[in-house]
Amino acid sequence: MGLLQAAAPVVQDPKGLALIGAGIAAAGGVIGAGMGIGRIGGSAVEGMARQPEAAGRIQTAALILAALIEGAALFGVVIGFQIQSKITF
């Protein structure tokens, strides 16, 4: 029981939890974007292998989609850093 009582003041401090939340927000955005761009790239290469004559159109669409995903990831990272900047010690 002594370990739980020693950890109680740490858990009651909301600043630490807010920093953890900011880190999770930034990391989640980056991880999600990486997974999305990986799937786009893999599908684009598979589509180009199946239909080489449509490679230009597939590549253009894949680049546009990758840019949109990067924009969403950047938004998530910026929100995470804004949450972090609001926390004062």
PDB file of N, CA, C and O in Angstrom, residues 33-49 55 58-59 61-67 69:
ATOM      1  N   ALA A  33       0.155   9.002 -40.195  1.00  0.00           N
ATOM      2  CA  ALA A  33       0.557   9.465 -41.518  1.00  0.00           C
ATOM      3  C   ALA A  33       1.528   8.494 -42.170  1.00  0.00           C
ATOM      4  O   ALA A  33       1.440   8.218 -43.372  1.00  0.00           O
ATOM      5  N   GLY A  34       2.451   7.972 -41.391  1.00  0.00           N
ATOM      6  CA  GLY A  34       3.391   7.001 -41.943  1.00  0.00           C
ATOM      7  C   GLY A  34       2.692   5.754 -42.453  1.00  0.00           C
ATOM      8  O   GLY A  34       3.023   5.232 -43.529  1.00  0.00           O
ATOM      9  N   MET A  35       1.723   5.282 -41.704  1.00  0.00           N
ATOM     10  CA  MET A  35       0.971   4.104 -42.137  1.00  0.00           C
ATOM     11  C   MET A  35       0.159   4.410 -43.392  1.00  0.00           C
ATOM     12  O   MET A  35       0.094   3.595 -44.322  1.00  0.00           O
ATOM     13  N   GLY A  36      -0.455   5.585 -43.432  1.00  0.00           N
ATOM     14  CA  GLY A  36      -1.264   5.960 -44.592  1.00  0.00           C
ATOM     15  C   GLY A  36      -0.435   6.109 -45.851  1.00  0.00           C
ATOM     16  O   GLY A  36      -0.814   5.625 -46.928  1.00  0.00           O
ATOM     17  N   ILE A  37       0.701   6.772 -45.735  1.00  0.00           N
ATOM     18  CA  ILE A  37       1.549   6.954 -46.906  1.00  0.00           C
ATOM     19  C   ILE A  37       2.141   5.617 -47.352  1.00  0.00           C
ATOM     20  O   ILE A  37       2.301   5.370 -48.553  1.00  0.00           O
ATOM     21  N   GLY A  38       2.443   4.751 -46.417  1.00  0.00           N
ATOM     22  CA  GLY A  38       2.922   3.418 -46.779  1.00  0.00           C
ATOM     23  C   GLY A  38       1.892   2.631 -47.563  1.00  0.00           C
ATOM     24  O   GLY A  38       2.216   1.958 -48.556  1.00  0.00           O
ATOM     25  N   ARG A  39       0.660   2.733 -47.141  1.00  0.00           N
ATOM     26  CA  ARG A  39      -0.407   2.022 -47.875  1.00  0.00           C
ATOM     27  C   ARG A  39      -0.621   2.627 -49.251  1.00  0.00           C
ATOM     28  O   ARG A  39      -0.864   1.915 -50.228  1.00  0.00           O
ATOM     29  N   ILE A  40      -0.560   3.954 -49.343  1.00  0.00           N
ATOM     30  CA  ILE A  40      -0.713   4.602 -50.646  1.00  0.00           C
ATOM     31  C   ILE A  40       0.405   4.169 -51.585  1.00  0.00           C
ATOM     32  O   ILE A  40       0.165   3.835 -52.749  1.00  0.00           O
ATOM     33  N   GLY A  41       1.647   4.197 -51.076  1.00  0.00           N
ATOM     34  CA  GLY A  41       2.774   3.813 -51.912  1.00  0.00           C
ATOM     35  C   GLY A  41       2.688   2.372 -52.388  1.00  0.00           C
ATOM     36  O   GLY A  41       2.921   2.069 -53.562  1.00  0.00           O
ATOM     37  N   GLY A  42       2.340   1.480 -51.473  1.00  0.00           N
ATOM     38  CA  GLY A  42       2.216   0.072 -51.840  1.00  0.00           C
ATOM     39  C   GLY A  42       1.119  -0.167 -52.857  1.00  0.00           C
ATOM     40  O   GLY A  42       1.303  -0.910 -53.831  1.00  0.00           O
ATOM     41  N   SER A  43      -0.007   0.474 -52.656  1.00  0.00           N
ATOM     42  CA  SER A  43      -1.117   0.305 -53.595  1.00  0.00           C
ATOM     43  C   SER A  43      -0.797   0.928 -54.948  1.00  0.00           C
ATOM     44  O   SER A  43      -1.200   0.406 -55.990  1.00  0.00           O
ATOM     45  N   ALA A  44      -0.103   2.055 -54.930  1.00  0.00           N
ATOM     46  CA  ALA A  44       0.257   2.702 -56.192  1.00  0.00           C
ATOM     47  C   ALA A  44       1.211   1.828 -56.996  1.00  0.00           C
ATOM     48  O   ALA A  44       1.055   1.670 -58.216  1.00  0.00           O
ATOM     49  N   VAL A  45       2.206   1.266 -56.332  1.00  0.00           N
ATOM     50  CA  VAL A  45       3.145   0.389 -57.041  1.00  0.00           C
ATOM     51  C   VAL A  45       2.431  -0.849 -57.577  1.00  0.00           C
ATOM     52  O   VAL A  45       2.678  -1.294 -58.704  1.00  0.00           O
ATOM     53  N   GLU A  46       1.521  -1.393 -56.793  1.00  0.00           N
ATOM     54  CA  GLU A  46       0.765  -2.557 -57.260  1.00  0.00           C
ATOM     55  C   GLU A  46      -0.107  -2.199 -58.456  1.00  0.00           C
ATOM     56  O   GLU A  46      -0.197  -2.959 -59.426  1.00  0.00           O
ATOM     57  N   GLY A  47      -0.742  -1.031 -58.405  1.00  0.00           N
ATOM     58  CA  GLY A  47      -1.570  -0.593 -59.531  1.00  0.00           C
ATOM     59  C   GLY A  47      -0.748  -0.348 -60.781  1.00  0.00           C
ATOM     60  O   GLY A  47      -1.168  -0.680 -61.898  1.00  0.00           O
ATOM     61  N   MET A  48       0.451   0.227 -60.609  1.00  0.00           N
ATOM     62  CA  MET A  48       1.316   0.462 -61.776  1.00  0.00           C
ATOM     63  C   MET A  48       1.832  -0.849 -62.360  1.00  0.00           C
ATOM     64  O   MET A  48       2.036  -0.957 -63.572  1.00  0.00           O
ATOM     65  N   ALA A  49       2.045  -1.835 -61.509  1.00  0.00           N
ATOM     66  CA  ALA A  49       2.496  -3.137 -62.006  1.00  0.00           C
ATOM     67  C   ALA A  49       1.392  -3.837 -62.780  1.00  0.00           C
ATOM     68  O   ALA A  49       1.662  -4.534 -63.765  1.00  0.00           O
ATOM     69  N   ALA A  55       0.256   4.387 -65.316  1.00  0.00           N
ATOM     70  CA  ALA A  55       1.217   4.720 -64.258  1.00  0.00           C
ATOM     71  C   ALA A  55       1.253   6.213 -63.965  1.00  0.00           C
ATOM     72  O   ALA A  55       1.359   6.617 -62.803  1.00  0.00           O
ATOM     73  N   ILE A  58      -1.861   7.184 -61.891  1.00  0.00           N
ATOM     74  CA  ILE A  58      -1.774   6.597 -60.547  1.00  0.00           C
ATOM     75  C   ILE A  58      -0.751   7.354 -59.709  1.00  0.00           C
ATOM     76  O   ILE A  58      -1.000   7.655 -58.535  1.00  0.00           O
ATOM     77  N   GLN A  59       0.389   7.689 -60.307  1.00  0.00           N
ATOM     78  CA  GLN A  59       1.424   8.405 -59.573  1.00  0.00           C
ATOM     79  C   GLN A  59       0.951   9.790 -59.162  1.00  0.00           C
ATOM     80  O   GLN A  59       1.203  10.233 -58.033  1.00  0.00           O
ATOM     81  N   ALA A  61      -2.168  10.778 -58.631  1.00  0.00           N
ATOM     82  CA  ALA A  61      -3.162  10.627 -57.562  1.00  0.00           C
ATOM     83  C   ALA A  61      -2.494  10.260 -56.238  1.00  0.00           C
ATOM     84  O   ALA A  61      -2.875  10.758 -55.174  1.00  0.00           O
ATOM     85  N   ALA A  62      -1.475   9.402 -56.296  1.00  0.00           N
ATOM     86  CA  ALA A  62      -0.779   8.992 -55.073  1.00  0.00           C
ATOM     87  C   ALA A  62      -0.054  10.178 -54.444  1.00  0.00           C
ATOM     88  O   ALA A  62      -0.047  10.337 -53.214  1.00  0.00           O
ATOM     89  N   LEU A  63       0.568  11.021 -55.248  1.00  0.00           N
ATOM     90  CA  LEU A  63       1.257  12.200 -54.709  1.00  0.00           C
ATOM     91  C   LEU A  63       0.286  13.180 -54.070  1.00  0.00           C
ATOM     92  O   LEU A  63       0.570  13.756 -53.006  1.00  0.00           O
ATOM     93  N   ILE A  64      -0.863  13.372 -54.684  1.00  0.00           N
ATOM     94  CA  ILE A  64      -1.865  14.275 -54.111  1.00  0.00           C
ATOM     95  C   ILE A  64      -2.380  13.728 -52.786  1.00  0.00           C
ATOM     96  O   ILE A  64      -2.505  14.461 -51.795  1.00  0.00           O
ATOM     97  N   LEU A  65      -2.668  12.439 -52.740  1.00  0.00           N
ATOM     98  CA  LEU A  65      -3.150  11.834 -51.500  1.00  0.00           C
ATOM     99  C   LEU A  65      -2.092  11.875 -50.403  1.00  0.00           C
ATOM    100  O   LEU A  65      -2.402  12.129 -49.236  1.00  0.00           O
ATOM    101  N   ALA A  66      -0.842  11.642 -50.767  1.00  0.00           N
ATOM    102  CA  ALA A  66       0.239  11.702 -49.776  1.00  0.00           C
ATOM    103  C   ALA A  66       0.374  13.119 -49.219  1.00  0.00           C
ATOM    104  O   ALA A  66       0.617  13.297 -48.019  1.00  0.00           O
ATOM    105  N   ALA A  67       0.221  14.122 -50.065  1.00  0.00           N
ATOM    106  CA  ALA A  67       0.297  15.506 -49.590  1.00  0.00           C
ATOM    107  C   ALA A  67      -0.852  15.822 -48.638  1.00  0.00           C
ATOM    108  O   ALA A  67      -0.656  16.525 -47.628  1.00  0.00           O
ATOM    109  N   ILE A  69      -2.394  13.684 -46.690  1.00  0.00           N
ATOM    110  CA  ILE A  69      -2.119  12.989 -45.432  1.00  0.00           C
ATOM    111  C   ILE A  69      -1.044  13.715 -44.643  1.00  0.00           C
ATOM    112  O   ILE A  69      -1.133  13.844 -43.416  1.00  0.00           O
TER     113      ILE A  69
END
